Structures are given as C-alpha cells and as structure tokens.
Amino acid sequence: GIQVEQSPPDLILQEGANSTLRCNFSDSVNNLQWFHQNPWGQLINLFYIPSGTKQNGRLSATTVATERYSLLYISSSQTTDSGVYFCAVLSNAGGTSYGKLTFGQGTILTVHP
Amino acid sequence: NAGVTQTPKFQVLKTGQSMTLQCAQDMNHEYMSWYRQDPGMGLRLIHYSVGAGITDQGEVPNGYNVSRSTTEDFPLRLLSAAPSQTSVYFCASSYSRPTYEQYFGPGTRLTVT
C-alpha cells in the first residue's frame, strides 16, 4: 500500500516562530488532507489539497503531486497551535479498502510562550 | 450544521459486553467510515459505507459490525468487547466519494477491561 512519511517527528518552537512540516508519499493520490489533532484529541481539518497551494490565515499548504510531497507552513506560531499535525492521503492505485485515508505518523508540535 | 457527531465521548466496558457507538452527520454526505486510533498504529479503517444500505469492510473489521439504514447515521457495533478493542474511535464522512474532503467526528474513547 501507499506509504506516508512526515517530518520532523517532533518540533519545539517559541511563540512567534515559523515552521515547515513535510509529508512525502509513495504513490499518486486522489486526496490529500492536513489535520491538526488538538490536545483534546479532535481531528481538525486544515487543508484539502491534492494539488496546488492554499492559504488560511497563518497557515498555508502546498502539494506537488508530481513529486509526491506536501508542505504545511505555520507562521507566527501560537501556543494554541500545539498538538499533532497529520497528513493523510487517499491512493488512486486502488486496493483492498476503498476510501481508506492513509495517515502519516504525525509531527508533534509544541509551542512555548 | 453540527457536522459529524459521535456519542458517547467516553465508555468503559467489561470483556464480553456489547455496545453501539453512534455516529451521525447532517451534511447529507453519502460516504461514511469508521477508524480506530491506537498509539504507534495510527488511524486504521474499520468499515465504510458509500450510501444507505451499502457497507463494506476496511482493513481491521473483525469484532465490529455496521449498518446504514439512513444517510445520516452510521452506527458501529461491538458484539463482544475484548481488551484489544480499547482505542479511540473516529467516524468520518464526505460528500459522495472519499476523494472529496473528509470530516471527522470528535471521537469516542473506549476502554475494555
């Protein structure tokens, strides 16, 4: 099946710093999403971005599907940005589980005041 | 719109007990799915449904049953709970096909003793 690798696994920042999270995937995809899992465990949709670039406030994301990677940019980080950031992809190669999103292992972000 | 809702938020079961985890969405989404999240294992697809009356197995279906009698609801049943089913369960939905953006519920934290 498709492999999804995220880097870095852990990231510690001071409030106000910028960061870039990376997601590499091993096959072509129909769907790519970025999620933030907050400290209460909720999965918050950040971006639906199978290709191209999107921005939402301090966050932006870019997916280069032909090179099989996606980047999530966080600018002027805040303590509320802390949590785990997941990249999830839906392979278009078919397989045993239709519609299965394959998640990366996540990047644990800690923002200190 | 309430989005995707799940009940209960927390549940403790004894081995062998049965229960139903509820999932509902008010976005008229056709595709719904259940995942479980375990440390070190990420999120794994249990069952999914492409519309009312149609369900299929994901990658870890053993010990779980589902049905989809309405577009809005997609309950997950544990027939005889086992400690290996201790996990956080997430329900997700998307419009029409999983290639569209998928939205996750807040999760149910289940402990089986």
mmCIF file of N, CA, C and O in Angstrom, chain A residues 40-102:
data_model
loop_
_atom_site.group_PDB
_atom_site.id
_atom_site.type_symbol
_atom_site.label_atom_id
_atom_site.label_comp_id
_atom_site.label_asym_id
_atom_site.label_seq_id
_atom_site.Cartn_x
_atom_site.Cartn_y
_atom_site.Cartn_z
ATOM 1 N N TRP A 40 -7.178 17.738 22.991
ATOM 2 C CA TRP A 40 -8.390 17.017 23.389
ATOM 3 C C TRP A 40 -8.686 15.857 22.442
ATOM 4 O O TRP A 40 -9.682 15.165 22.623
ATOM 5 N N GLY A 41 -7.842 15.661 21.460
ATOM 6 C CA GLY A 41 -7.977 14.513 20.579
ATOM 7 C C GLY A 41 -8.783 14.739 19.323
ATOM 8 O O GLY A 41 -8.907 13.836 18.486
ATOM 9 N N GLN A 42 -9.338 15.919 19.154
ATOM 10 C CA GLN A 42 -10.159 16.181 17.971
ATOM 11 C C GLN A 42 -9.297 16.363 16.730
ATOM 12 O O GLN A 42 -8.227 16.986 16.803
ATOM 13 N N LEU A 43 -9.758 15.824 15.619
ATOM 14 C CA LEU A 43 -9.086 15.985 14.334
ATOM 15 C C LEU A 43 -9.728 17.156 13.598
ATOM 16 O O LEU A 43 -10.868 17.076 13.149
ATOM 17 N N ILE A 44 -8.966 18.211 13.474
ATOM 18 C CA ILE A 44 -9.469 19.432 12.851
ATOM 19 C C ILE A 44 -8.948 19.507 11.420
ATOM 20 O O ILE A 44 -7.737 19.393 11.181
ATOM 21 N N ASN A 45 -9.859 19.694 10.478
ATOM 22 C CA ASN A 45 -9.441 19.837 9.077
ATOM 23 C C ASN A 45 -8.703 21.150 8.882
ATOM 24 O O ASN A 45 -9.211 22.219 9.228
ATOM 25 N N LEU A 46 -7.506 21.063 8.312
ATOM 26 C CA LEU A 46 -6.754 22.268 7.986
ATOM 27 C C LEU A 46 -6.863 22.560 6.488
ATOM 28 O O LEU A 46 -7.233 23.665 6.095
ATOM 29 N N PHE A 47 -6.482 21.586 5.687
ATOM 30 C CA PHE A 47 -6.491 21.774 4.244
ATOM 31 C C PHE A 47 -6.876 20.474 3.542
ATOM 32 O O PHE A 47 -6.485 19.392 3.957
ATOM 33 N N TYR A 48 -7.649 20.655 2.471
ATOM 34 C CA TYR A 48 -7.885 19.603 1.485
ATOM 35 C C TYR A 48 -7.102 20.048 0.270
ATOM 36 O O TYR A 48 -7.450 21.054 -0.359
ATOM 37 N N ILE A 49 -6.002 19.358 -0.037
ATOM 38 C CA ILE A 49 -5.080 19.916 -1.023
ATOM 39 C C ILE A 49 -4.383 18.813 -1.817
ATOM 40 O O ILE A 49 -3.169 18.591 -1.644
ATOM 41 N N PRO A 50 -5.114 18.116 -2.705
ATOM 42 C CA PRO A 50 -4.461 17.098 -3.532
ATOM 43 C C PRO A 50 -3.433 17.676 -4.505
ATOM 44 O O PRO A 50 -2.561 16.952 -4.984
ATOM 45 N N SER A 51 -3.522 18.976 -4.769
ATOM 46 C CA SER A 51 -2.501 19.636 -5.583
ATOM 47 C C SER A 51 -2.619 21.139 -5.359
ATOM 48 O O SER A 51 -3.654 21.630 -4.872
ATOM 49 N N GLY A 52 -1.552 21.855 -5.696
ATOM 50 C CA GLY A 52 -1.625 23.304 -5.639
ATOM 51 C C GLY A 52 -1.278 23.890 -4.282
ATOM 52 O O GLY A 52 -0.678 23.234 -3.446
ATOM 53 N N THR A 53 -1.657 25.148 -4.103
ATOM 54 C CA THR A 53 -1.334 25.913 -2.907
ATOM 55 C C THR A 53 -2.592 26.557 -2.361
ATOM 56 O O THR A 53 -3.426 27.057 -3.126
ATOM 57 N N LYS A 54 -2.727 26.534 -1.029
ATOM 58 C CA LYS A 54 -3.847 27.182 -0.355
ATOM 59 C C LYS A 54 -3.329 27.902 0.871
ATOM 60 O O LYS A 54 -2.302 27.531 1.445
ATOM 61 N N GLN A 55 -4.067 28.930 1.272
ATOM 62 C CA GLN A 55 -3.712 29.670 2.475
ATOM 63 C C GLN A 55 -4.962 29.895 3.298
ATOM 64 O O GLN A 55 -6.050 30.144 2.770
ATOM 65 N N ASN A 56 -4.772 29.835 4.623
ATOM 66 C CA ASN A 56 -5.862 30.118 5.542
ATOM 67 C C ASN A 56 -5.249 30.797 6.767
ATOM 68 O O ASN A 56 -4.716 30.149 7.656
ATOM 69 N N GLY A 57 -5.298 32.108 6.754
ATOM 70 C CA GLY A 57 -4.719 32.862 7.868
ATOM 71 C C GLY A 57 -3.215 32.657 7.961
ATOM 72 O O GLY A 57 -2.493 32.879 7.000
ATOM 73 N N ARG A 58 -2.762 32.183 9.134
ATOM 74 C CA ARG A 58 -1.325 31.982 9.338
ATOM 75 C C ARG A 58 -0.822 30.663 8.754
ATOM 76 O O ARG A 58 0.381 30.396 8.769
ATOM 77 N N LEU A 59 -1.731 29.861 8.283
ATOM 78 C CA LEU A 59 -1.358 28.559 7.737
ATOM 79 C C LEU A 59 -1.476 28.567 6.226
ATOM 80 O O LEU A 59 -2.376 29.207 5.666
ATOM 81 N N SER A 60 -0.535 27.865 5.603
ATOM 82 C CA SER A 60 -0.646 27.637 4.167
ATOM 83 C C SER A 60 -0.099 26.249 3.861
ATOM 84 O O SER A 60 0.625 25.664 4.680
ATOM 85 N N ALA A 61 -0.475 25.731 2.707
ATOM 86 C CA ALA A 61 -0.038 24.396 2.317
ATOM 87 C C ALA A 61 0.192 24.359 0.819
ATOM 88 O O ALA A 61 -0.473 25.077 0.060
ATOM 89 N N THR A 62 1.146 23.531 0.450
ATOM 90 C CA THR A 62 1.461 23.315 -0.959
ATOM 91 C C THR A 62 1.629 21.835 -1.190
ATOM 92 O O THR A 62 2.317 21.157 -0.417
ATOM 93 N N THR A 63 1.005 21.327 -2.249
ATOM 94 C CA THR A 63 1.204 19.940 -2.650
ATOM 95 C C THR A 63 1.738 19.914 -4.079
ATOM 96 O O THR A 63 1.146 20.536 -4.976
ATOM 97 N N VAL A 64 2.868 19.215 -4.243
ATOM 98 C CA VAL A 64 3.425 19.000 -5.582
ATOM 99 C C VAL A 64 3.209 17.526 -5.884
ATOM 100 O O VAL A 64 4.031 16.663 -5.545
ATOM 101 N N ALA A 65 2.082 17.240 -6.506
ATOM 102 C CA ALA A 65 1.660 15.852 -6.682
ATOM 103 C C ALA A 65 2.643 15.068 -7.555
ATOM 104 O O ALA A 65 2.893 13.888 -7.309
ATOM 105 N N THR A 66 3.210 15.724 -8.561
ATOM 106 C CA THR A 66 4.123 15.030 -9.471
ATOM 107 C C THR A 66 5.396 14.592 -8.749
ATOM 108 O O THR A 66 6.043 13.622 -9.142
ATOM 109 N N GLU A 67 5.770 15.323 -7.693
ATOM 110 C CA GLU A 67 6.962 14.961 -6.927
ATOM 111 C C GLU A 67 6.605 14.275 -5.608
ATOM 112 O O GLU A 67 7.476 13.969 -4.807
ATOM 113 N N ARG A 68 5.321 14.083 -5.373
ATOM 114 C CA ARG A 68 4.824 13.283 -4.251
ATOM 115 C C ARG A 68 5.238 13.831 -2.888
ATOM 116 O O ARG A 68 5.765 13.101 -2.031
ATOM 117 N N TYR A 69 4.963 15.116 -2.707
ATOM 118 C CA TYR A 69 5.153 15.686 -1.380
ATOM 119 C C TYR A 69 4.204 16.851 -1.171
ATOM 120 O O TYR A 69 3.684 17.450 -2.120
ATOM 121 N N SER A 70 4.006 17.151 0.112
ATOM 122 C CA SER A 70 3.192 18.293 0.506
ATOM 123 C C SER A 70 3.874 18.973 1.682
ATOM 124 O O SER A 70 4.548 18.309 2.492
ATOM 125 N N LEU A 71 3.711 20.279 1.762
ATOM 126 C CA LEU A 71 4.299 21.075 2.829
ATOM 127 C C LEU A 71 3.213 21.871 3.529
ATOM 128 O O LEU A 71 2.309 22.407 2.880
ATOM 129 N N LEU A 72 3.306 21.936 4.841
ATOM 130 C CA LEU A 72 2.414 22.772 5.643
ATOM 131 C C LEU A 72 3.276 23.836 6.321
ATOM 132 O O LEU A 72 4.246 23.514 7.012
ATOM 133 N N TYR A 73 2.924 25.085 6.095
ATOM 134 C CA TYR A 73 3.654 26.207 6.681
ATOM 135 C C TYR A 73 2.822 26.814 7.803
ATOM 136 O O TYR A 73 1.630 27.088 7.612
ATOM 137 N N ILE A 74 3.458 27.022 8.933
ATOM 138 C CA ILE A 74 2.812 27.717 10.046
ATOM 139 C C ILE A 74 3.646 28.952 10.337
ATOM 140 O O ILE A 74 4.842 28.855 10.639
ATOM 141 N N SER A 75 3.023 30.107 10.229
ATOM 142 C CA SER A 75 3.754 31.335 10.510
ATOM 143 C C SER A 75 3.271 31.928 11.830
ATOM 144 O O SER A 75 2.138 31.692 12.259
ATOM 145 N N SER A 76 4.167 32.685 12.473
ATOM 146 C CA SER A 76 3.849 33.363 13.739
ATOM 147 C C SER A 76 3.120 32.418 14.692
ATOM 148 O O SER A 76 1.995 32.691 15.135
ATOM 149 N N SER A 77 3.755 31.301 15.007
ATOM 150 C CA SER A 77 3.082 30.258 15.776
ATOM 151 C C SER A 77 2.586 30.763 17.131
ATOM 152 O O SER A 77 3.154 31.685 17.730
ATOM 153 N N GLN A 78 1.506 30.152 17.583
ATOM 154 C CA GLN A 78 0.881 30.475 18.869
ATOM 155 C C GLN A 78 0.787 29.194 19.701
ATOM 156 O O GLN A 78 0.817 28.083 19.158
ATOM 157 N N THR A 79 0.635 29.363 20.999
ATOM 158 C CA THR A 79 0.569 28.185 21.876
ATOM 159 C C THR A 79 -0.597 27.272 21.490
ATOM 160 O O THR A 79 -0.518 26.059 21.659
ATOM 161 N N THR A 80 -1.654 27.864 20.960
ATOM 162 C CA THR A 80 -2.819 27.070 20.553
ATOM 163 C C THR A 80 -2.548 26.224 19.313
ATOM 164 O O THR A 80 -3.364 25.373 18.960
ATOM 165 N N ASP A 81 -1.409 26.448 18.662
ATOM 166 C CA ASP A 81 -1.028 25.605 17.521
ATOM 167 C C ASP A 81 -0.462 24.261 17.979
ATOM 168 O O ASP A 81 -0.278 23.352 17.158
ATOM 169 N N SER A 82 -0.186 24.120 19.245
ATOM 170 C CA SER A 82 0.385 22.866 19.758
ATOM 171 C C SER A 82 -0.556 21.698 19.477
ATOM 172 O O SER A 82 -1.776 21.849 19.445
ATOM 173 N N GLY A 83 0.055 20.547 19.299
ATOM 174 C CA GLY A 83 -0.721 19.342 19.011
ATOM 175 C C GLY A 83 0.017 18.507 17.987
ATOM 176 O O GLY A 83 1.205 18.688 17.747
ATOM 177 N N VAL A 84 -0.711 17.581 17.375
ATOM 178 C CA VAL A 84 -0.121 16.707 16.369
ATOM 179 C C VAL A 84 -0.706 17.068 15.005
ATOM 180 O O VAL A 84 -1.919 17.215 14.871
ATOM 181 N N TYR A 85 0.162 17.182 14.026
ATOM 182 C CA TYR A 85 -0.255 17.501 12.664
ATOM 183 C C TYR A 85 -0.107 16.253 11.802
ATOM 184 O O TYR A 85 0.976 15.672 11.722
ATOM 185 N N PHE A 86 -1.213 15.866 11.203
ATOM 186 C CA PHE A 86 -1.230 14.675 10.360
ATOM 187 C C PHE A 86 -1.454 15.062 8.909
ATOM 188 O O PHE A 86 -2.274 15.930 8.593
ATOM 189 N N CYS A 87 -0.745 14.361 8.057
ATOM 190 C CA CYS A 87 -1.010 14.349 6.636
ATOM 191 C C CYS A 87 -1.717 13.023 6.343
ATOM 192 O O CYS A 87 -1.321 11.978 6.892
ATOM 193 N N ALA A 88 -2.743 13.044 5.519
ATOM 194 C CA ALA A 88 -3.456 11.818 5.162
ATOM 195 C C ALA A 88 -3.731 11.822 3.672
ATOM 196 O O ALA A 88 -4.111 12.856 3.109
ATOM 197 N N VAL A 89 -3.535 10.667 3.038
ATOM 198 C CA VAL A 89 -3.708 10.590 1.591
ATOM 199 C C VAL A 89 -4.647 9.458 1.225
ATOM 200 O O VAL A 89 -4.790 8.474 1.960
ATOM 201 N N LEU A 90 -5.262 9.598 0.082
ATOM 202 C CA LEU A 90 -6.111 8.555 -0.497
ATOM 203 C C LEU A 90 -5.453 8.149 -1.803
ATOM 204 O O LEU A 90 -5.387 8.939 -2.745
ATOM 205 N N SER A 91 -4.957 6.927 -1.844
ATOM 206 C CA SER A 91 -4.277 6.453 -3.031
ATOM 207 C C SER A 91 -5.267 6.247 -4.165
ATOM 208 O O SER A 91 -6.391 5.809 -3.945
ATOM 209 N N ASN A 92 -4.835 6.568 -5.396
ATOM 210 C CA ASN A 92 -5.695 6.268 -6.543
ATOM 211 C C ASN A 92 -5.282 4.989 -7.227
ATOM 212 O O ASN A 92 -5.697 4.707 -8.342
ATOM 213 N N ALA A 93 -4.472 4.206 -6.521
ATOM 214 C CA ALA A 93 -3.996 2.947 -7.097
ATOM 215 C C ALA A 93 -4.954 1.807 -6.831
ATOM 216 O O ALA A 93 -4.673 0.673 -7.198
ATOM 217 N N GLY A 94 -6.077 2.112 -6.188
ATOM 218 C CA GLY A 94 -7.000 1.029 -5.842
ATOM 219 C C GLY A 94 -6.473 0.269 -4.640
ATOM 220 O O GLY A 94 -5.527 0.699 -3.987
ATOM 221 N N GLY A 95 -7.068 -0.821 -4.314
ATOM 222 C CA GLY A 95 -6.596 -1.576 -3.159
ATOM 223 C C GLY A 95 -7.749 -2.248 -2.455
ATOM 224 O O GLY A 95 -8.873 -2.283 -2.928
ATOM 225 N N THR A 96 -7.433 -2.753 -1.280
ATOM 226 C CA THR A 96 -8.409 -3.577 -0.574
ATOM 227 C C THR A 96 -9.435 -2.760 0.203
ATOM 228 O O THR A 96 -10.465 -3.288 0.565
ATOM 229 N N SER A 97 -9.161 -1.519 0.454
ATOM 230 C CA SER A 97 -10.090 -0.721 1.246
ATOM 231 C C SER A 97 -10.413 0.570 0.520
ATOM 232 O O SER A 97 -9.675 1.543 0.603
ATOM 233 N N TYR A 98 -11.538 0.571 -0.136
ATOM 234 C CA TYR A 98 -11.984 1.768 -0.849
ATOM 235 C C TYR A 98 -12.140 2.919 0.126
ATOM 236 O O TYR A 98 -12.744 2.778 1.181
ATOM 237 N N GLY A 99 -11.594 4.069 -0.243
ATOM 238 C CA GLY A 99 -11.811 5.254 0.562
ATOM 239 C C GLY A 99 -10.919 5.383 1.772
ATOM 240 O O GLY A 99 -11.058 6.341 2.538
ATOM 241 N N LYS A 100 -9.989 4.420 1.943
ATOM 242 C CA LYS A 100 -9.160 4.468 3.140
ATOM 243 C C LYS A 100 -8.149 5.600 3.035
ATOM 244 O O LYS A 100 -7.334 5.643 2.120
ATOM 245 N N LEU A 101 -8.223 6.498 4.008
ATOM 246 C CA LEU A 101 -7.182 7.513 4.144
ATOM 247 C C LEU A 101 -6.002 6.876 4.871
ATOM 248 O O LEU A 101 -6.180 6.277 5.934
ATOM 249 N N THR A 102 -4.824 7.000 4.291
ATOM 250 C CA THR A 102 -3.606 6.534 4.946
ATOM 251 C C THR A 102 -2.943 7.725 5.606
ATOM 252 O O THR A 102 -2.603 8.705 4.923
#
